[in-house]
Amino acid sequence: MNPEQQRQQYEAFQQSLMREHQQAMIREQIIRREQESIMTPSQKQFVPEFPIYQIEKQVQKEKCQCLKNFCETLCCTQVFYLLIILGQCVTIFILLATSDFKK
């Protein structure tokens, strides 16, 4: 595969991941609305402010650089591709929706 084909493949993959990311954000909003609609007002005060699909910055810069280099070889997992797409070093956490807000 020549560099131009690689670049096109990479860009197409980036775009598909961005679509997936946007769909995940929309799904999260729907889940949150559904959860809140069945909660009592006292339960609602325990709902955390941060999103279920949370992106947290990665502190270890060496590790980040390593992941970026790995991504550029076009053999990444989705999480590693998101590191490049978002233009910064991040770790993706998907916080599972839970009905236990008492903690």
PDB file of N, CA and C in Angstrom:
ATOM      1  N   MET A   1       0.851  -1.191   0.000  1.00  0.00           N
ATOM      2  CA  MET A   1       0.000   0.000   0.000  1.00  0.00           C
ATOM      3  C   MET A   1       0.892   1.249   0.000  1.00  0.00           C
ATOM      4  N   ASN A   2       0.645   2.156  -0.928  1.00  0.00           N
ATOM      5  CA  ASN A   2       1.476   3.364  -0.969  1.00  0.00           C
ATOM      6  C   ASN A   2       1.033   4.366   0.105  1.00  0.00           C
ATOM      7  N   PRO A   3       1.881   5.362   0.402  1.00  0.00           N
ATOM      8  CA  PRO A   3       1.560   6.325   1.478  1.00  0.00           C
ATOM      9  C   PRO A   3       0.222   7.043   1.285  1.00  0.00           C
ATOM     10  N   GLU A   4      -0.129   7.357   0.035  1.00  0.00           N
ATOM     11  CA  GLU A   4      -1.394   8.050  -0.233  1.00  0.00           C
ATOM     12  C   GLU A   4      -2.590   7.158   0.128  1.00  0.00           C
ATOM     13  N   GLN A   5      -2.513   5.874  -0.229  1.00  0.00           N
ATOM     14  CA  GLN A   5      -3.589   4.928   0.115  1.00  0.00           C
ATOM     15  C   GLN A   5      -3.687   4.776   1.632  1.00  0.00           C
ATOM     16  N   GLN A   6      -2.517   4.711   2.283  1.00  0.00           N
ATOM     17  CA  GLN A   6      -2.494   4.592   3.745  1.00  0.00           C
ATOM     18  C   GLN A   6      -3.175   5.803   4.377  1.00  0.00           C
ATOM     19  N   ARG A   7      -2.852   6.986   3.867  1.00  0.00           N
ATOM     20  CA  ARG A   7      -3.417   8.221   4.407  1.00  0.00           C
ATOM     21  C   ARG A   7      -4.941   8.230   4.230  1.00  0.00           C
ATOM     22  N   GLN A   8      -5.409   7.826   3.046  1.00  0.00           N
ATOM     23  CA  GLN A   8      -6.854   7.793   2.777  1.00  0.00           C
ATOM     24  C   GLN A   8      -7.559   6.792   3.695  1.00  0.00           C
ATOM     25  N   GLN A   9      -6.927   5.636   3.872  1.00  0.00           N
ATOM     26  CA  GLN A   9      -7.505   4.602   4.737  1.00  0.00           C
ATOM     27  C   GLN A   9      -7.584   5.118   6.177  1.00  0.00           C
ATOM     28  N   TYR A  10      -6.521   5.771   6.611  1.00  0.00           N
ATOM     29  CA  TYR A  10      -6.448   6.319   7.965  1.00  0.00           C
ATOM     30  C   TYR A  10      -7.530   7.385   8.168  1.00  0.00           C
ATOM     31  N   GLU A  11      -7.688   8.284   7.184  1.00  0.00           N
ATOM     32  CA  GLU A  11      -8.692   9.348   7.299  1.00  0.00           C
ATOM     33  C   GLU A  11     -10.110   8.779   7.317  1.00  0.00           C
ATOM     34  N   ALA A  12     -10.363   7.779   6.491  1.00  0.00           N
ATOM     35  CA  ALA A  12     -11.687   7.143   6.462  1.00  0.00           C
ATOM     36  C   ALA A  12     -11.981   6.496   7.814  1.00  0.00           C
ATOM     37  N   PHE A  13     -10.960   5.857   8.380  1.00  0.00           N
ATOM     38  CA  PHE A  13     -11.114   5.205   9.675  1.00  0.00           C
ATOM     39  C   PHE A  13     -11.358   6.245  10.765  1.00  0.00           C
ATOM     40  N   GLN A  14     -10.625   7.360  10.708  1.00  0.00           N
ATOM     41  CA  GLN A  14     -10.813   8.447  11.674  1.00  0.00           C
ATOM     42  C   GLN A  14     -12.251   8.951  11.637  1.00  0.00           C
ATOM     43  N   GLN A  15     -12.771   9.156  10.421  1.00  0.00           N
ATOM     44  CA  GLN A  15     -14.133   9.673  10.276  1.00  0.00           C
ATOM     45  C   GLN A  15     -15.159   8.687  10.828  1.00  0.00           C
ATOM     46  N   SER A  16     -14.953   7.405  10.573  1.00  0.00           N
ATOM     47  CA  SER A  16     -15.907   6.412  11.086  1.00  0.00           C
ATOM     48  C   SER A  16     -15.863   6.376  12.614  1.00  0.00           C
ATOM     49  N   LEU A  17     -14.665   6.565  13.186  1.00  0.00           N
ATOM     50  CA  LEU A  17     -14.557   6.586  14.647  1.00  0.00           C
ATOM     51  C   LEU A  17     -15.218   7.824  15.238  1.00  0.00           C
ATOM     52  N   MET A  18     -15.087   8.947  14.556  1.00  0.00           N
ATOM     53  CA  MET A  18     -15.733  10.158  15.048  1.00  0.00           C
ATOM     54  C   MET A  18     -17.253   9.976  15.047  1.00  0.00           C
ATOM     55  N   ARG A  19     -17.776   9.316  14.007  1.00  0.00           N
ATOM     56  CA  ARG A  19     -19.220   9.041  13.964  1.00  0.00           C
ATOM     57  C   ARG A  19     -19.623   8.143  15.134  1.00  0.00           C
ATOM     58  N   GLU A  20     -18.814   7.110  15.389  1.00  0.00           N
ATOM     59  CA  GLU A  20     -19.107   6.204  16.515  1.00  0.00           C
ATOM     60  C   GLU A  20     -19.098   6.965  17.825  1.00  0.00           C
ATOM     61  N   HIS A  21     -18.115   7.858  17.967  1.00  0.00           N
ATOM     62  CA  HIS A  21     -17.971   8.654  19.188  1.00  0.00           C
ATOM     63  C   HIS A  21     -19.217   9.524  19.386  1.00  0.00           C
ATOM     64  N   GLN A  22     -19.674  10.184  18.313  1.00  0.00           N
ATOM     65  CA  GLN A  22     -20.863  11.032  18.398  1.00  0.00           C
ATOM     66  C   GLN A  22     -22.096  10.201  18.748  1.00  0.00           C
ATOM     67  N   GLN A  23     -22.203   9.010  18.154  1.00  0.00           N
ATOM     68  CA  GLN A  23     -23.341   8.136  18.453  1.00  0.00           C
ATOM     69  C   GLN A  23     -23.314   7.701  19.920  1.00  0.00           C
ATOM     70  N   ALA A  24     -22.115   7.443  20.432  1.00  0.00           N
ATOM     71  CA  ALA A  24     -21.983   7.044  21.842  1.00  0.00           C
ATOM     72  C   ALA A  24     -22.443   8.177  22.752  1.00  0.00           C
ATOM     73  N   MET A  25     -22.088   9.411  22.400  1.00  0.00           N
ATOM     74  CA  MET A  25     -22.493  10.565  23.201  1.00  0.00           C
ATOM     75  C   MET A  25     -24.023  10.710  23.187  1.00  0.00           C
ATOM     76  N   ILE A  26     -24.630  10.502  22.023  1.00  0.00           N
ATOM     77  CA  ILE A  26     -26.092  10.601  21.901  1.00  0.00           C
ATOM     78  C   ILE A  26     -26.760   9.499  22.723  1.00  0.00           C
ATOM     79  N   ARG A  27     -26.218   8.266  22.620  1.00  0.00           N
ATOM     80  CA  ARG A  27     -26.773   7.142  23.405  1.00  0.00           C
ATOM     81  C   ARG A  27     -26.703   7.451  24.892  1.00  0.00           C
ATOM     82  N   GLU A  28     -25.584   8.041  25.311  1.00  0.00           N
ATOM     83  CA  GLU A  28     -25.410   8.373  26.720  1.00  0.00           C
ATOM     84  C   GLU A  28     -26.474   9.363  27.183  1.00  0.00           C
ATOM     85  N   GLN A  29     -26.754  10.376  26.364  1.00  0.00           N
ATOM     86  CA  GLN A  29     -27.773  11.369  26.727  1.00  0.00           C
ATOM     87  C   GLN A  29     -29.143  10.714  26.861  1.00  0.00           C
ATOM     88  N   ILE A  30     -29.441   9.789  25.962  1.00  0.00           N
ATOM     89  CA  ILE A  30     -30.725   9.081  26.003  1.00  0.00           C
ATOM     90  C   ILE A  30     -30.824   8.253  27.288  1.00  0.00           C
ATOM     91  N   ILE A  31     -29.749   7.516  27.597  1.00  0.00           N
ATOM     92  CA  ILE A  31     -29.721   6.688  28.815  1.00  0.00           C
ATOM     93  C   ILE A  31     -29.922   7.566  30.043  1.00  0.00           C
ATOM     94  N   ARG A  32     -29.198   8.692  30.081  1.00  0.00           N
ATOM     95  CA  ARG A  32     -29.293   9.598  31.232  1.00  0.00           C
ATOM     96  C   ARG A  32     -30.727  10.112  31.391  1.00  0.00           C
ATOM     97  N   ARG A  33     -31.353  10.516  30.283  1.00  0.00           N
ATOM     98  CA  ARG A  33     -32.729  11.019  30.353  1.00  0.00           C
ATOM     99  C   ARG A  33     -33.682   9.940  30.855  1.00  0.00           C
ATOM    100  N   GLU A  34     -33.485   8.711  30.351  1.00  0.00           N
ATOM    101  CA  GLU A  34     -34.345   7.602  30.784  1.00  0.00           C
ATOM    102  C   GLU A  34     -34.176   7.344  32.276  1.00  0.00           C
ATOM    103  N   GLN A  35     -32.916   7.362  32.733  1.00  0.00           N
ATOM    104  CA  GLN A  35     -32.657   7.129  34.155  1.00  0.00           C
ATOM    105  C   GLN A  35     -33.314   8.205  35.003  1.00  0.00           C
ATOM    106  N   GLU A  36     -33.111   9.465  34.599  1.00  0.00           N
ATOM    107  CA  GLU A  36     -33.629  10.572  35.400  1.00  0.00           C
ATOM    108  C   GLU A  36     -35.152  10.594  35.428  1.00  0.00           C
ATOM    109  N   SER A  37     -35.774  10.094  34.350  1.00  0.00           N
ATOM    110  CA  SER A  37     -37.241  10.111  34.301  1.00  0.00           C
ATOM    111  C   SER A  37     -37.861   9.143  35.308  1.00  0.00           C
ATOM    112  N   ILE A  38     -37.110   8.111  35.703  1.00  0.00           N
ATOM    113  CA  ILE A  38     -37.669   7.150  36.667  1.00  0.00           C
ATOM    114  C   ILE A  38     -37.166   7.395  38.088  1.00  0.00           C
ATOM    115  N   MET A  39     -36.373   8.459  38.278  1.00  0.00           N
ATOM    116  CA  MET A  39     -35.838   8.739  39.611  1.00  0.00           C
ATOM    117  C   MET A  39     -36.735   9.686  40.385  1.00  0.00           C
ATOM    118  N   THR A  40     -36.661   9.547  41.693  1.00  0.00           N
ATOM    119  CA  THR A  40     -37.343  10.502  42.560  1.00  0.00           C
ATOM    120  C   THR A  40     -36.428  11.722  42.693  1.00  0.00           C
ATOM    121  N   PRO A  41     -36.965  12.881  43.100  1.00  0.00           N
ATOM    122  CA  PRO A  41     -36.108  14.074  43.264  1.00  0.00           C
ATOM    123  C   PRO A  41     -34.936  13.832  44.219  1.00  0.00           C
ATOM    124  N   SER A  42     -35.150  13.035  45.263  1.00  0.00           N
ATOM    125  CA  SER A  42     -34.055  12.779  46.210  1.00  0.00           C
ATOM    126  C   SER A  42     -32.947  11.931  45.580  1.00  0.00           C
ATOM    127  N   GLN A  43     -33.317  11.052  44.648  1.00  0.00           N
ATOM    128  CA  GLN A  43     -32.295  10.253  43.963  1.00  0.00           C
ATOM    129  C   GLN A  43     -31.492  11.115  42.994  1.00  0.00           C
ATOM    130  N   LYS A  44     -32.175  12.079  42.357  1.00  0.00           N
ATOM    131  CA  LYS A  44     -31.521  12.903  41.339  1.00  0.00           C
ATOM    132  C   LYS A  44     -30.326  13.670  41.887  1.00  0.00           C
ATOM    133  N   GLN A  45     -30.373  14.053  43.152  1.00  0.00           N
ATOM    134  CA  GLN A  45     -29.262  14.838  43.694  1.00  0.00           C
ATOM    135  C   GLN A  45     -27.968  14.027  43.781  1.00  0.00           C
ATOM    136  N   PHE A  46     -28.067  12.703  43.675  1.00  0.00           N
ATOM    137  CA  PHE A  46     -26.874  11.857  43.729  1.00  0.00           C
ATOM    138  C   PHE A  46     -26.302  11.541  42.347  1.00  0.00           C
ATOM    139  N   VAL A  47     -26.965  12.042  41.285  1.00  0.00           N
ATOM    140  CA  VAL A  47     -26.466  11.774  39.936  1.00  0.00           C
ATOM    141  C   VAL A  47     -25.187  12.579  39.727  1.00  0.00           C
ATOM    142  N   PRO A  48     -24.093  11.910  39.374  1.00  0.00           N
ATOM    143  CA  PRO A  48     -22.844  12.650  39.178  1.00  0.00           C
ATOM    144  C   PRO A  48     -22.945  13.607  37.989  1.00  0.00           C
ATOM    145  N   GLU A  49     -22.225  14.717  38.068  1.00  0.00           N
ATOM    146  CA  GLU A  49     -22.275  15.736  37.018  1.00  0.00           C
ATOM    147  C   GLU A  49     -21.536  15.310  35.755  1.00  0.00           C
ATOM    148  N   PHE A  50     -20.464  14.532  35.923  1.00  0.00           N
ATOM    149  CA  PHE A  50     -19.655  14.143  34.756  1.00  0.00           C
ATOM    150  C   PHE A  50     -20.403  13.146  33.891  1.00  0.00           C
ATOM    151  N   PRO A  51     -20.093  13.136  32.577  1.00  0.00           N
ATOM    152  CA  PRO A  51     -20.795  12.226  31.674  1.00  0.00           C
ATOM    153  C   PRO A  51     -20.440  10.764  31.908  1.00  0.00           C
ATOM    154  N   ILE A  52     -21.343   9.875  31.489  1.00  0.00           N
ATOM    155  CA  ILE A  52     -21.096   8.442  31.586  1.00  0.00           C
ATOM    156  C   ILE A  52     -19.902   8.083  30.703  1.00  0.00           C
ATOM    157  N   TYR A  53     -19.834   8.725  29.546  1.00  0.00           N
ATOM    158  CA  TYR A  53     -18.733   8.501  28.612  1.00  0.00           C
ATOM    159  C   TYR A  53     -17.722   9.608  28.878  1.00  0.00           C
ATOM    160  N   GLN A  54     -16.767   9.329  29.766  1.00  0.00           N
ATOM    161  CA  GLN A  54     -15.879  10.384  30.240  1.00  0.00           C
ATOM    162  C   GLN A  54     -14.493  10.240  29.627  1.00  0.00           C
ATOM    163  N   ILE A  55     -13.927  11.350  29.212  1.00  0.00           N
ATOM    164  CA  ILE A  55     -12.569  11.332  28.674  1.00  0.00           C
ATOM    165  C   ILE A  55     -11.660  12.014  29.684  1.00  0.00           C
ATOM    166  N   GLU A  56     -10.683  11.274  30.175  1.00  0.00           N
ATOM    167  CA  GLU A  56      -9.792  11.822  31.186  1.00  0.00           C
ATOM    168  C   GLU A  56      -8.384  11.918  30.616  1.00  0.00           C
ATOM    169  N   LYS A  57      -7.713  13.047  30.834  1.00  0.00           N
ATOM    170  CA  LYS A  57      -6.367  13.233  30.289  1.00  0.00           C
ATOM    171  C   LYS A  57      -5.389  12.253  30.932  1.00  0.00           C
ATOM    172  N   GLN A  58      -4.522  11.743  30.093  1.00  0.00           N
ATOM    173  CA  GLN A  58      -3.502  10.807  30.559  1.00  0.00           C
ATOM    174  C   GLN A  58      -2.297  11.615  31.025  1.00  0.00           C
ATOM    175  N   VAL A  59      -1.822  11.331  32.237  1.00  0.00           N
ATOM    176  CA  VAL A  59      -0.727  12.127  32.789  1.00  0.00           C
ATOM    177  C   VAL A  59       0.651  11.674  32.297  1.00  0.00           C
ATOM    178  N   GLN A  60       0.800  10.379  32.089  1.00  0.00           N
ATOM    179  CA  GLN A  60       2.119   9.864  31.718  1.00  0.00           C
ATOM    180  C   GLN A  60       2.434  10.186  30.263  1.00  0.00           C
ATOM    181  N   LYS A  61       3.237  11.224  30.045  1.00  0.00           N
ATOM    182  CA  LYS A  61       3.507  11.685  28.680  1.00  0.00           C
ATOM    183  C   LYS A  61       4.316  10.680  27.871  1.00  0.00           C
ATOM    184  N   GLU A  62       5.233   9.963  28.527  1.00  0.00           N
ATOM    185  CA  GLU A  62       6.053   8.980  27.798  1.00  0.00           C
ATOM    186  C   GLU A  62       5.140   7.905  27.216  1.00  0.00           C
ATOM    187  N   LYS A  63       4.213   7.433  28.032  1.00  0.00           N
ATOM    188  CA  LYS A  63       3.274   6.408  27.607  1.00  0.00           C
ATOM    189  C   LYS A  63       2.443   6.933  26.436  1.00  0.00           C
ATOM    190  N   CYS A  64       2.035   8.188  26.549  1.00  0.00           N
ATOM    191  CA  CYS A  64       1.237   8.836  25.511  1.00  0.00           C
ATOM    192  C   CYS A  64       1.994   8.857  24.191  1.00  0.00           C
ATOM    193  N   GLN A  65       3.255   9.256  24.236  1.00  0.00           N
ATOM    194  CA  GLN A  65       4.061   9.332  23.024  1.00  0.00           C
ATOM    195  C   GLN A  65       4.166   7.953  22.391  1.00  0.00           C
ATOM    196  N   CYS A  66       4.360   6.962  23.224  1.00  0.00           N
ATOM    197  CA  CYS A  66       4.459   5.580  22.767  1.00  0.00           C
ATOM    198  C   CYS A  66       3.170   5.170  22.055  1.00  0.00           C
ATOM    199  N   LEU A  67       2.029   5.503  22.632  1.00  0.00           N
ATOM    200  CA  LEU A  67       0.744   5.157  22.028  1.00  0.00           C
ATOM    201  C   LEU A  67       0.559   5.867  20.696  1.00  0.00           C
ATOM    202  N   LYS A  68       0.967   7.140  20.625  1.00  0.00           N
ATOM    203  CA  LYS A  68       0.828   7.895  19.376  1.00  0.00           C
ATOM    204  C   LYS A  68       1.654   7.250  18.276  1.00  0.00           C
ATOM    205  N   ASN A  69       2.878   6.852  18.612  1.00  0.00           N
ATOM    206  CA  ASN A  69       3.736   6.197  17.624  1.00  0.00           C
ATOM    207  C   ASN A  69       3.098   4.898  17.165  1.00  0.00           C
ATOM    208  N   PHE A  70       2.531   4.166  18.105  1.00  0.00           N
ATOM    209  CA  PHE A  70       1.877   2.900  17.800  1.00  0.00           C
ATOM    210  C   PHE A  70       0.700   3.140  16.858  1.00  0.00           C
ATOM    211  N   CYS A  71      -0.058   4.205  17.116  1.00  0.00           N
ATOM    212  CA  CYS A  71      -1.216   4.518  16.282  1.00  0.00           C
ATOM    213  C   CYS A  71      -0.827   4.783  14.851  1.00  0.00           C
ATOM    214  N   GLU A  72       0.280   5.465  14.679  1.00  0.00           N
ATOM    215  CA  GLU A  72       0.689   5.861  13.341  1.00  0.00           C
ATOM    216  C   GLU A  72       1.083   4.668  12.479  1.00  0.00           C
ATOM    217  N   THR A  73       1.258   3.506  13.094  1.00  0.00           N
ATOM    218  CA  THR A  73       1.571   2.311  12.306  1.00  0.00           C
ATOM    219  C   THR A  73       0.300   1.671  11.734  1.00  0.00           C
ATOM    220  N   LEU A  74      -0.878   2.296  12.008  1.00  0.00           N
ATOM    221  CA  LEU A  74      -2.172   1.827  11.486  1.00  0.00           C
ATOM    222  C   LEU A  74      -2.564   0.431  11.969  1.00  0.00           C
ATOM    223  N   CYS A  75      -2.131   0.072  13.163  1.00  0.00           N
ATOM    224  CA  CYS A  75      -2.576  -1.225  13.701  1.00  0.00           C
ATOM    225  C   CYS A  75      -3.081  -1.015  15.119  1.00  0.00           C
ATOM    226  N   CYS A  76      -3.958  -0.018  15.252  1.00  0.00           N
ATOM    227  CA  CYS A  76      -4.421   0.371  16.579  1.00  0.00           C
ATOM    228  C   CYS A  76      -5.770  -0.200  16.950  1.00  0.00           C
ATOM    229  N   THR A  77      -6.002  -0.166  18.235  1.00  0.00           N
ATOM    230  CA  THR A  77      -7.358  -0.407  18.715  1.00  0.00           C
ATOM    231  C   THR A  77      -8.100   0.921  18.615  1.00  0.00           C
ATOM    232  N   GLN A  78      -9.397   0.896  18.751  1.00  0.00           N
ATOM    233  CA  GLN A  78     -10.199   2.119  18.676  1.00  0.00           C
ATOM    234  C   GLN A  78      -9.773   3.144  19.720  1.00  0.00           C
ATOM    235  N   VAL A  79      -9.471   2.674  20.918  1.00  0.00           N
ATOM    236  CA  VAL A  79      -9.100   3.600  21.986  1.00  0.00           C
ATOM    237  C   VAL A  79      -7.842   4.367  21.601  1.00  0.00           C
ATOM    238  N   PHE A  80      -6.856   3.647  21.042  1.00  0.00           N
ATOM    239  CA  PHE A  80      -5.624   4.307  20.643  1.00  0.00           C
ATOM    240  C   PHE A  80      -5.865   5.273  19.490  1.00  0.00           C
ATOM    241  N   TYR A  81      -6.765   4.917  18.572  1.00  0.00           N
ATOM    242  CA  TYR A  81      -7.088   5.835  17.480  1.00  0.00           C
ATOM    243  C   TYR A  81      -7.726   7.108  18.013  1.00  0.00           C
ATOM    244  N   LEU A  82      -8.564   6.977  19.037  1.00  0.00           N
ATOM    245  CA  LEU A  82      -9.190   8.155  19.620  1.00  0.00           C
ATOM    246  C   LEU A  82      -8.150   9.108  20.196  1.00  0.00           C
ATOM    247  N   LEU A  83      -7.028   8.560  20.665  1.00  0.00           N
ATOM    248  CA  LEU A  83      -5.959   9.416  21.178  1.00  0.00           C
ATOM    249  C   LEU A  83      -5.513  10.401  20.106  1.00  0.00           C
ATOM    250  N   ILE A  84      -5.356   9.892  18.888  1.00  0.00           N
ATOM    251  CA  ILE A  84      -4.921  10.722  17.774  1.00  0.00           C
ATOM    252  C   ILE A  84      -6.037  11.663  17.317  1.00  0.00           C
ATOM    253  N   ILE A  85      -7.253  11.130  17.195  1.00  0.00           N
ATOM    254  CA  ILE A  85      -8.377  11.920  16.705  1.00  0.00           C
ATOM    255  C   ILE A  85      -8.628  13.130  17.594  1.00  0.00           C
ATOM    256  N   LEU A  86      -8.551  12.935  18.891  1.00  0.00           N
ATOM    257  CA  LEU A  86      -8.827  14.030  19.805  1.00  0.00           C
ATOM    258  C   LEU A  86      -7.639  14.979  19.906  1.00  0.00           C
ATOM    259  N   GLY A  87      -6.522  14.612  19.289  1.00  0.00           N
ATOM    260  CA  GLY A  87      -5.368  15.495  19.229  1.00  0.00           C
ATOM    261  C   GLY A  87      -4.662  15.660  20.559  1.00  0.00           C
ATOM    262  N   GLN A  88      -4.946  14.808  21.507  1.00  0.00           N
ATOM    263  CA  GLN A  88      -4.261  14.884  22.790  1.00  0.00           C
ATOM    264  C   GLN A  88      -4.213  13.503  23.409  1.00  0.00           C
ATOM    265  N   CYS A  89      -3.395  13.392  24.417  1.00  0.00           N
ATOM    266  CA  CYS A  89      -3.238  12.093  25.054  1.00  0.00           C
ATOM    267  C   CYS A  89      -4.342  11.902  26.086  1.00  0.00           C
ATOM    268  N   VAL A  90      -5.206  10.949  25.839  1.00  0.00           N
ATOM    269  CA  VAL A  90      -6.317  10.708  26.759  1.00  0.00           C
ATOM    270  C   VAL A  90      -6.513   9.214  26.974  1.00  0.00           C
ATOM    271  N   THR A  91      -7.125   8.884  28.061  1.00  0.00           N
ATOM    272  CA  THR A  91      -7.546   7.514  28.306  1.00  0.00           C
ATOM    273  C   THR A  91      -9.065   7.539  28.313  1.00  0.00           C
ATOM    274  N   ILE A  92      -9.668   6.564  27.677  1.00  0.00           N
ATOM    275  CA  ILE A  92     -11.124   6.543  27.587  1.00  0.00           C
ATOM    276  C   ILE A  92     -11.689   5.650  28.697  1.00  0.00           C
ATOM    277  N   PHE A  93     -12.615   6.208  29.441  1.00  0.00           N
ATOM    278  CA  PHE A  93     -13.316   5.423  30.450  1.00  0.00           C
ATOM    279  C   PHE A  93     -14.789   5.402  30.094  1.00  0.00           C
ATOM    280  N   ILE A  94     -15.371   4.247  30.066  1.00  0.00           N
ATOM    281  CA  ILE A  94     -16.823   4.202  29.916  1.00  0.00           C
ATOM    282  C   ILE A  94     -17.376   3.794  31.276  1.00  0.00           C
ATOM    283  N   LEU A  95     -17.984   4.753  31.925  1.00  0.00           N
ATOM    284  CA  LEU A  95     -18.523   4.505  33.256  1.00  0.00           C
ATOM    285  C   LEU A  95     -19.914   3.916  33.081  1.00  0.00           C
ATOM    286  N   LEU A  96     -20.057   2.711  33.543  1.00  0.00           N
ATOM    287  CA  LEU A  96     -21.335   2.029  33.345  1.00  0.00           C
ATOM    288  C   LEU A  96     -22.440   2.717  34.135  1.00  0.00           C
ATOM    289  N   ALA A  97     -23.563   2.849  33.480  1.00  0.00           N
ATOM    290  CA  ALA A  97     -24.718   3.459  34.138  1.00  0.00           C
ATOM    291  C   ALA A  97     -25.151   2.552  35.284  1.00  0.00           C
ATOM    292  N   THR A  98     -25.357   3.161  36.426  1.00  0.00           N
ATOM    293  CA  THR A  98     -25.750   2.358  37.579  1.00  0.00           C
ATOM    294  C   THR A  98     -26.933   3.009  38.283  1.00  0.00           C
ATOM    295  N   SER A  99     -27.782   2.195  38.859  1.00  0.00           N
ATOM    296  CA  SER A  99     -28.940   2.748  39.566  1.00  0.00           C
ATOM    297  C   SER A  99     -28.599   3.004  41.034  1.00  0.00           C
ATOM    298  N   ASP A 100     -27.372   2.652  41.437  1.00  0.00           N
ATOM    299  CA  ASP A 100     -26.990   2.828  42.841  1.00  0.00           C
ATOM    300  C   ASP A 100     -26.296   4.175  43.024  1.00  0.00           C
ATOM    301  N   PHE A 101     -27.073   5.218  43.339  1.00  0.00           N
ATOM    302  CA  PHE A 101     -26.497   6.557  43.499  1.00  0.00           C
ATOM    303  C   PHE A 101     -26.334   6.917  44.976  1.00  0.00           C
ATOM    304  N   LYS A 102     -26.443   5.940  45.868  1.00  0.00           N
ATOM    305  CA  LYS A 102     -26.416   6.235  47.305  1.00  0.00           C
ATOM    306  C   LYS A 102     -25.005   6.503  47.815  1.00  0.00           C
ATOM    307  N   LYS A 103     -23.999   5.982  47.107  1.00  0.00           N
ATOM    308  CA  LYS A 103     -22.619   6.080  47.594  1.00  0.00           C
ATOM    309  C   LYS A 103     -22.137   7.524  47.656  1.00  0.00           C
TER     310      LYS A 103
END
